[in-house]
Amino acid sequence: MITEVVVLPKGKPAYAVLITSKIDFEALQSYVEDKEVLIVTNTTIAELYLPRLERAIEKHYFKCAHCILNDGEVYKNSDSLNTIYQYLLERNYTRHCVLIALGGGVIGDITGFAAATYQRGVSVIQIPTTLLSQVDSSVGGKTAINHPLGKNMIGAFFQPKLVITAAEFLTTLPQREFFAGMAEVIKYGCIVDVDFFVWLEKNVVLLQQRDSKALIYAIAKSCELKAQVVARDEEEKTDVRALLNFGHTFGHAIECCQNYQGLKHGEAVAVGMVMAAQLSVELGFIKEAVVARIISLLQAFSLRVMLPGGFTKNEFILAMLRDKKNTTTGITFIVLDGIGRAKVDKSVSKDRLSQFLEQYF
């Protein structure tokens, strides 16, 4: 059984997000017409799934190779990007090739950016293998690499040709990675769908146990909600797509201050969501009870809800000031009017932010 979500970015070809219980690499054949394939993966995923993917597809292409990168957010950089370019150029890949991203968010983002820029754009297929990438980074067309001064600062909007994944991938995912991915799932309930938030509260145990049916529903619902937002504002030119960054203004600053070697992305976003919710209280938009519900659901998946140490308030503010959502008028925050209702707020000055952050430092 295949659960399908169709993404319809405005003015761009639609593409499918296919979610199955068992991994089905053979399903790629009906979607890929390109005859040159480069699989990009990392050292961890290559051992688990690369031979299986190659067996399923290599007989269909006259050119099929793989590029294995180091595993980790710290490697989401220009060196890894150039490694992909080197593979493509040394093997004379043309502009009619397709890149297949087999891995989590780091692999998906780097491979997507390589596809967007190699010979001014080639096709890319996303095969996300982590919960976080299944529900977030593989869908919507955001691609990027990190810079020492900021996360995802160098990138492009570039939609995939196909996203295909399976709940089976999550059986080999370490517990910490799985719970980090749940932060992004919870985010969708917080910002656009209170009924989904309630469903998550009621199905904590099934999700903790990685029940296949519950996971497929959670993944599909998350993709569906994200697709609805992307269809309205693909390139974040209005405030609509910015809502997907709930928790990320604080979360990205945490990652930057830790040199991408501390909390995982989902863990940092979990802390960021709590901070954004608490800011919403201070701005008079919600009550403390809303924050308590969010904290309770995050903690059900062992997610951190307090800011880690190791950096100063000034370092944290400087990192926040480099956030991509900011404008010439100041810092952009995504805040809540209630569970399932998010909005953009640009009223917080640097002084007020500094005052707000006093409780954390």
CSV table of C-alpha atoms in Angstrom, one decimal:
chain,number,residue,atom,x,y,z
A,1,MET,CA,0.0,0.0,0.0
A,2,ILE,CA,1.3,3.4,-1.0
A,3,THR,CA,0.2,6.7,0.6
A,4,GLU,CA,0.6,9.5,-1.8
A,5,VAL,CA,0.8,13.3,-1.2
A,6,VAL,CA,0.9,15.6,-4.2
A,7,VAL,CA,2.9,18.8,-3.9
A,8,LEU,CA,1.7,21.6,-6.2
A,9,PRO,CA,4.2,24.5,-6.0
A,10,LYS,CA,2.7,27.5,-7.8
A,11,GLY,CA,4.0,27.7,-11.4
A,12,LYS,CA,6.1,24.5,-11.1
A,13,PRO,CA,5.4,20.9,-12.0
A,14,ALA,CA,3.6,18.9,-9.4
A,15,TYR,CA,5.4,16.0,-7.8
A,16,ALA,CA,4.5,13.0,-5.6
A,17,VAL,CA,5.5,12.1,-2.1
A,18,LEU,CA,5.2,8.4,-1.9
A,19,ILE,CA,5.1,6.8,1.6
A,20,THR,CA,5.0,3.0,2.1
A,21,SER,CA,5.5,0.7,5.0
A,22,LYS,CA,8.2,-1.4,3.3
A,23,ILE,CA,11.1,0.1,1.2
A,24,ASP,CA,10.3,-0.2,-2.5
A,25,PHE,CA,13.2,1.1,-4.6
A,26,GLU,CA,11.7,-0.5,-7.7
A,27,ALA,CA,8.9,2.1,-7.6
A,28,LEU,CA,11.5,4.6,-8.9
A,29,GLN,CA,11.4,3.1,-12.4
A,30,SER,CA,8.0,4.5,-13.3
A,31,TYR,CA,9.1,8.0,-12.3
A,32,VAL,CA,12.6,8.3,-13.7
A,33,GLU,CA,13.3,8.7,-17.4
A,34,ASP,CA,16.9,9.9,-17.1
A,35,LYS,CA,19.6,7.5,-18.0
A,36,GLU,CA,22.4,8.9,-15.9
A,37,VAL,CA,22.2,8.5,-12.2
A,38,LEU,CA,24.4,9.6,-9.3
A,39,ILE,CA,23.4,8.4,-5.9
A,40,VAL,CA,24.6,10.6,-3.0
A,41,THR,CA,24.5,9.2,0.5
A,42,ASN,CA,26.6,9.1,3.6
A,43,THR,CA,28.8,6.6,5.4
A,44,THR,CA,26.1,5.4,7.7
A,45,ILE,CA,23.3,5.0,5.2
A,46,ALA,CA,25.6,3.5,2.5
A,47,GLU,CA,26.2,0.4,4.7
A,48,LEU,CA,22.5,-0.1,5.4
A,49,TYR,CA,20.7,0.7,2.0
A,50,LEU,CA,23.1,1.6,-0.8
A,51,PRO,CA,23.6,-2.0,-2.3
A,52,ARG,CA,19.9,-2.6,-2.2
A,53,LEU,CA,19.2,0.6,-4.1
A,54,GLU,CA,21.9,0.0,-6.7
A,55,ARG,CA,20.6,-3.5,-7.3
A,56,ALA,CA,17.1,-2.2,-7.9
A,57,ILE,CA,18.1,0.5,-10.4
A,58,GLU,CA,21.6,0.0,-12.0
A,59,LYS,CA,20.4,-2.4,-14.7
A,60,HIS,CA,18.1,0.4,-16.0
A,61,TYR,CA,20.8,3.0,-16.6
A,62,PHE,CA,23.9,3.2,-18.8
A,63,LYS,CA,25.6,5.3,-16.1
A,64,CYS,CA,25.0,4.6,-12.4
A,65,ALA,CA,27.5,5.6,-9.7
A,66,HIS,CA,27.5,6.7,-6.1
A,67,CYS,CA,29.1,9.4,-4.0
A,68,ILE,CA,29.5,8.7,-0.2
A,69,LEU,CA,29.9,11.7,2.1
A,70,ASN,CA,30.8,11.9,5.7
A,71,ASP,CA,27.8,11.7,8.1
A,72,GLY,CA,26.8,14.7,10.2
A,73,GLU,CA,25.6,18.3,10.1
A,74,VAL,CA,29.1,19.6,10.4
A,75,TYR,CA,29.7,18.2,6.9
A,76,LYS,CA,26.9,20.2,5.3
A,77,ASN,CA,29.4,22.6,3.7
A,78,SER,CA,31.1,23.7,0.5
A,79,ASP,CA,33.7,20.9,0.7
A,80,SER,CA,30.9,18.2,0.6
A,81,LEU,CA,29.2,20.1,-2.2
A,82,ASN,CA,32.4,20.3,-4.3
A,83,THR,CA,32.9,16.5,-3.7
A,84,ILE,CA,29.5,15.9,-5.6
A,85,TYR,CA,30.5,18.3,-8.4
A,86,GLN,CA,33.9,16.5,-8.7
A,87,TYR,CA,32.1,13.1,-9.1
A,88,LEU,CA,29.8,14.5,-11.7
A,89,LEU,CA,32.5,16.3,-13.7
A,90,GLU,CA,35.0,13.4,-13.6
A,91,ARG,CA,32.4,11.0,-14.9
A,92,ASN,CA,31.1,13.4,-17.6
A,93,TYR,CA,27.5,13.6,-16.3
A,94,THR,CA,25.4,15.7,-18.6
A,95,ARG,CA,22.5,18.1,-17.8
A,96,HIS,CA,20.1,15.1,-18.4
A,97,CYS,CA,21.3,13.3,-15.3
A,98,VAL,CA,19.4,12.7,-12.1
A,99,LEU,CA,20.8,12.9,-8.6
A,100,ILE,CA,19.3,10.6,-6.0
A,101,ALA,CA,19.6,11.8,-2.4
A,102,LEU,CA,19.6,8.7,-0.1
A,103,GLY,CA,19.8,9.9,3.5
A,104,GLY,CA,18.7,12.4,6.0
A,105,GLY,CA,18.3,16.2,5.9
A,106,VAL,CA,22.0,16.9,5.4
A,107,ILE,CA,22.2,14.7,2.3
A,108,GLY,CA,18.9,15.9,1.0
A,109,ASP,CA,19.9,19.6,1.3
A,110,ILE,CA,23.4,19.2,-0.2
A,111,THR,CA,22.2,16.9,-3.0
A,112,GLY,CA,19.3,19.3,-3.8
A,113,PHE,CA,21.6,22.3,-4.0
A,114,ALA,CA,24.1,20.3,-6.2
A,115,ALA,CA,21.2,19.5,-8.5
A,116,ALA,CA,20.0,23.1,-8.6
A,117,THR,CA,23.4,24.3,-9.6
A,118,TYR,CA,25.2,21.6,-11.7
A,119,GLN,CA,25.0,22.8,-15.3
A,120,ARG,CA,22.3,25.2,-14.2
A,121,GLY,CA,20.0,22.5,-13.0
A,122,VAL,CA,19.4,18.8,-13.2
A,123,SER,CA,16.8,16.5,-11.8
A,124,VAL,CA,16.8,15.3,-8.1
A,125,ILE,CA,14.9,12.6,-6.3
A,126,GLN,CA,14.7,12.6,-2.6
A,127,ILE,CA,14.8,9.3,-0.6
A,128,PRO,CA,14.7,10.5,3.0
A,129,THR,CA,15.7,8.0,5.6
A,130,THR,CA,15.2,9.9,8.8
A,131,LEU,CA,11.9,11.0,10.3
A,132,LEU,CA,13.0,14.6,10.3
A,133,SER,CA,13.8,14.5,6.6
A,134,GLN,CA,10.7,12.6,5.7
A,135,VAL,CA,8.4,15.2,7.2
A,136,ASP,CA,10.3,18.3,6.5
A,137,SER,CA,13.5,18.9,4.5
A,138,SER,CA,12.7,16.5,1.6
A,139,VAL,CA,9.5,18.3,0.8
A,140,GLY,CA,9.2,21.9,-0.4
A,141,GLY,CA,12.3,22.5,-2.4
A,142,LYS,CA,14.6,24.3,0.1
A,143,THR,CA,18.2,23.3,-0.6
A,144,ALA,CA,21.3,24.7,1.1
A,145,ILE,CA,24.7,24.3,2.8
A,146,ASN,CA,25.8,25.9,6.0
A,147,HIS,CA,28.3,28.6,6.6
A,148,PRO,CA,30.3,29.1,9.8
A,149,LEU,CA,28.3,32.3,10.4
A,150,GLY,CA,24.9,30.9,9.7
A,151,LYS,CA,22.8,27.8,8.9
A,152,ASN,CA,21.4,27.3,5.4
A,153,MET,CA,22.8,30.7,4.3
A,154,ILE,CA,23.9,29.5,0.8
A,155,GLY,CA,21.2,27.7,-1.2
A,156,ALA,CA,18.4,27.7,-3.7
A,157,PHE,CA,14.7,26.9,-4.0
A,158,PHE,CA,14.7,23.7,-6.2
A,159,GLN,CA,11.8,21.3,-6.2
A,160,PRO,CA,12.5,17.5,-6.5
A,161,LYS,CA,11.1,15.3,-9.2
A,162,LEU,CA,9.9,12.8,-6.7
A,163,VAL,CA,10.1,12.0,-3.0
A,164,ILE,CA,9.8,8.4,-2.0
A,165,THR,CA,10.2,6.9,1.5
A,166,ALA,CA,9.1,4.2,3.9
A,167,ALA,CA,8.4,3.7,7.5
A,168,GLU,CA,10.8,0.7,7.3
A,169,PHE,CA,13.7,3.2,7.2
A,170,LEU,CA,12.9,4.2,10.8
A,171,THR,CA,13.5,0.7,12.1
A,172,THR,CA,17.2,1.3,11.9
A,173,LEU,CA,17.1,5.0,13.1
A,174,PRO,CA,18.7,5.5,16.5
A,175,GLN,CA,16.2,6.6,19.2
A,176,ARG,CA,17.7,10.1,19.6
A,177,GLU,CA,17.4,10.7,15.8
A,178,PHE,CA,13.8,9.4,15.8
A,179,PHE,CA,12.8,11.7,18.7
A,180,ALA,CA,14.5,14.6,17.1
A,181,GLY,CA,12.4,14.1,14.0
A,182,MET,CA,9.2,14.1,16.2
A,183,ALA,CA,9.9,17.8,17.0
A,184,GLU,CA,9.2,18.7,13.3
A,185,VAL,CA,6.0,16.6,13.4
A,186,ILE,CA,4.8,18.3,16.5
A,187,LYS,CA,5.6,21.7,14.9
A,188,TYR,CA,2.9,21.1,12.2
A,189,GLY,CA,0.3,20.6,14.9
A,190,CYS,CA,1.5,23.8,16.7
A,191,ILE,CA,1.3,26.0,13.6
A,192,VAL,CA,-1.6,24.9,11.4
A,193,ASP,CA,-3.6,22.0,12.7
A,194,VAL,CA,-4.9,21.7,16.3
A,195,ASP,CA,-6.6,18.4,15.4
A,196,PHE,CA,-3.3,16.9,14.4
A,197,PHE,CA,-1.8,18.1,17.7
A,198,VAL,CA,-4.5,16.4,19.6
A,199,TRP,CA,-4.0,13.2,17.6
A,200,LEU,CA,-0.3,13.3,18.5
A,201,GLU,CA,-1.2,13.7,22.2
A,202,LYS,CA,-3.5,10.6,22.0
A,203,ASN,CA,-1.0,8.5,20.0
A,204,VAL,CA,2.2,9.1,21.9
A,205,VAL,CA,2.6,5.4,22.8
A,206,LEU,CA,2.1,4.1,19.3
A,207,LEU,CA,4.6,6.6,18.0
A,208,GLN,CA,7.1,5.8,20.7
A,209,GLN,CA,6.8,2.2,19.6
A,210,ARG,CA,7.2,3.2,15.9
A,211,ASP,CA,4.0,1.6,15.0
A,212,SER,CA,4.0,1.5,11.2
A,213,LYS,CA,0.4,2.6,10.7
A,214,ALA,CA,0.7,5.5,13.1
A,215,LEU,CA,4.0,6.6,11.5
A,216,ILE,CA,2.7,6.5,8.0
A,217,TYR,CA,-0.3,8.7,9.1
A,218,ALA,CA,2.0,11.1,10.9
A,219,ILE,CA,4.5,11.4,8.0
A,220,ALA,CA,1.7,11.8,5.4
A,221,LYS,CA,-0.2,14.3,7.5
A,222,SER,CA,3.0,16.4,8.0
A,223,CYS,CA,3.8,16.3,4.3
A,224,GLU,CA,0.2,17.2,3.4
A,225,LEU,CA,0.3,20.2,5.8
A,226,LYS,CA,3.7,21.4,4.5
A,227,ALA,CA,2.5,20.9,0.9
A,228,GLN,CA,-0.5,23.2,1.5
A,229,VAL,CA,1.8,25.9,2.8
A,230,VAL,CA,4.4,25.5,0.0
A,231,ALA,CA,1.7,25.7,-2.7
A,232,ARG,CA,0.8,29.1,-1.4
A,233,ASP,CA,4.3,30.5,-1.0
A,234,GLU,CA,7.0,28.4,-2.6
A,235,GLU,CA,9.9,30.9,-2.2
A,236,GLU,CA,8.9,32.5,1.1
A,237,LYS,CA,8.1,35.8,-0.6
A,238,THR,CA,5.2,36.4,1.8
A,239,ASP,CA,4.7,35.5,5.5
A,240,VAL,CA,2.9,32.2,4.6
A,241,ARG,CA,5.9,29.9,4.3
A,242,ALA,CA,7.7,31.6,7.1
A,243,LEU,CA,5.2,30.0,9.5
A,244,LEU,CA,7.0,26.7,8.9
A,245,ASN,CA,10.0,28.2,10.7
A,246,PHE,CA,8.2,28.1,14.1
A,247,GLY,CA,11.0,27.5,16.6
A,248,HIS,CA,13.7,27.8,14.0
A,249,THR,CA,14.8,31.4,14.7
A,250,PHE,CA,15.9,30.3,18.2
A,251,GLY,CA,16.8,26.8,17.1
A,252,HIS,CA,19.2,27.8,14.3
A,253,ALA,CA,20.9,30.2,16.6
A,254,ILE,CA,21.5,27.3,19.0
A,255,GLU,CA,23.0,25.2,16.3
A,256,CYS,CA,25.2,28.0,15.1
A,257,CYS,CA,26.5,28.8,18.6
A,258,GLN,CA,27.3,25.1,19.0
A,259,ASN,CA,29.2,24.9,15.7
A,260,TYR,CA,26.6,22.3,14.5
A,261,GLN,CA,28.2,19.8,16.9
A,262,GLY,CA,25.8,20.0,19.9
A,263,LEU,CA,22.0,19.5,19.7
A,264,LYS,CA,20.6,17.9,16.6
A,265,HIS,CA,18.4,20.1,14.4
A,266,GLY,CA,15.2,18.7,15.7
A,267,GLU,CA,16.4,19.0,19.3
A,268,ALA,CA,17.3,22.6,18.8
A,269,VAL,CA,14.0,23.3,17.1
A,270,ALA,CA,12.2,21.7,20.1
A,271,VAL,CA,13.9,24.2,22.5
A,272,GLY,CA,13.2,27.0,20.0
A,273,MET,CA,9.5,26.1,19.9
A,274,VAL,CA,9.3,26.4,23.6
A,275,MET,CA,11.1,29.7,23.6
A,276,ALA,CA,8.9,31.0,20.8
A,277,ALA,CA,5.8,29.9,22.7
A,278,GLN,CA,7.0,31.7,25.8
A,279,LEU,CA,7.7,34.8,23.8
A,280,SER,CA,4.1,34.5,22.6
A,281,VAL,CA,3.0,34.6,26.2
A,282,GLU,CA,5.0,37.7,26.9
A,283,LEU,CA,3.5,39.4,23.8
A,284,GLY,CA,0.1,38.6,25.2
A,285,PHE,CA,-1.0,36.2,22.4
A,286,ILE,CA,-1.4,32.9,24.4
A,287,LYS,CA,-1.6,31.7,28.0
A,288,GLU,CA,1.0,29.6,29.9
A,289,ALA,CA,-1.3,26.6,29.6
A,290,VAL,CA,-0.6,26.4,25.9
A,291,VAL,CA,3.2,26.4,26.5
A,292,ALA,CA,2.6,23.6,29.1
A,293,ARG,CA,0.9,21.4,26.5
A,294,ILE,CA,3.6,21.9,24.0
A,295,ILE,CA,6.3,21.1,26.6
A,296,SER,CA,4.4,18.0,27.7
A,297,LEU,CA,4.2,16.6,24.2
A,298,LEU,CA,7.9,17.4,23.4
A,299,GLN,CA,9.0,15.7,26.7
A,300,ALA,CA,7.0,12.6,25.8
A,301,PHE,CA,9.6,12.1,23.2
A,302,SER,CA,12.5,12.9,25.5
A,303,LEU,CA,13.1,16.2,23.8
A,304,ARG,CA,15.0,19.0,25.6
A,305,VAL,CA,12.9,22.1,26.4
A,306,MET,CA,15.6,24.3,28.0
A,307,LEU,CA,18.4,26.3,26.4
A,308,PRO,CA,21.7,24.5,26.6
A,309,GLY,CA,24.8,26.3,28.0
A,310,GLY,CA,28.2,27.0,26.5
A,311,PHE,CA,27.6,30.4,24.9
A,312,THR,CA,26.7,33.9,26.0
A,313,LYS,CA,23.6,35.9,25.5
A,314,ASN,CA,25.4,38.3,23.1
A,315,GLU,CA,26.7,35.4,21.0
A,316,PHE,CA,23.1,34.0,20.8
A,317,ILE,CA,21.6,37.4,19.8
A,318,LEU,CA,24.3,37.8,17.1
A,319,ALA,CA,23.4,34.4,15.7
A,320,MET,CA,19.7,35.3,15.7
A,321,LEU,CA,20.4,38.6,13.9
A,322,ARG,CA,21.8,36.6,10.9
A,323,ASP,CA,18.5,34.6,10.5
A,324,LYS,CA,17.3,34.6,6.9
A,325,LYS,CA,13.8,35.7,7.8
A,326,ASN,CA,15.0,39.0,9.2
A,327,THR,CA,14.3,42.2,7.3
A,328,THR,CA,15.9,45.6,7.4
A,329,THR,CA,13.4,46.5,10.1
A,330,GLY,CA,14.5,43.8,12.5
A,331,ILE,CA,14.1,40.2,13.7
A,332,THR,CA,11.2,38.1,12.4
A,333,PHE,CA,9.6,35.7,14.9
A,334,ILE,CA,7.0,33.1,14.3
A,335,VAL,CA,4.6,33.2,17.3
A,336,LEU,CA,1.4,31.5,18.3
A,337,ASP,CA,-2.2,32.7,18.7
A,338,GLY,CA,-3.1,29.3,20.0
A,339,ILE,CA,-2.3,25.7,19.1
A,340,GLY,CA,-2.8,25.3,15.4
A,341,ARG,CA,-2.6,29.1,14.8
A,342,ALA,CA,0.8,30.7,14.1
A,343,LYS,CA,1.6,34.1,12.8
A,344,VAL,CA,4.6,36.4,12.0
A,345,ASP,CA,5.6,39.1,14.4
A,346,LYS,CA,8.2,41.8,13.7
A,347,SER,CA,7.5,44.0,16.8
A,348,VAL,CA,10.3,42.7,19.0
A,349,SER,CA,13.3,45.1,19.2
A,350,LYS,CA,16.8,44.0,19.9
A,351,ASP,CA,16.5,45.5,23.4
A,352,ARG,CA,13.2,43.7,24.1
A,353,LEU,CA,14.8,40.4,22.9
A,354,SER,CA,17.7,40.9,25.2
A,355,GLN,CA,15.4,41.4,28.1
A,356,PHE,CA,13.3,38.3,27.1
A,357,LEU,CA,16.5,36.2,27.0
A,358,GLU,CA,17.5,37.2,30.5
A,359,GLN,CA,15.5,34.3,31.9
A,360,TYR,CA,17.7,31.8,30.0
A,361,PHE,CA,21.2,33.2,30.7
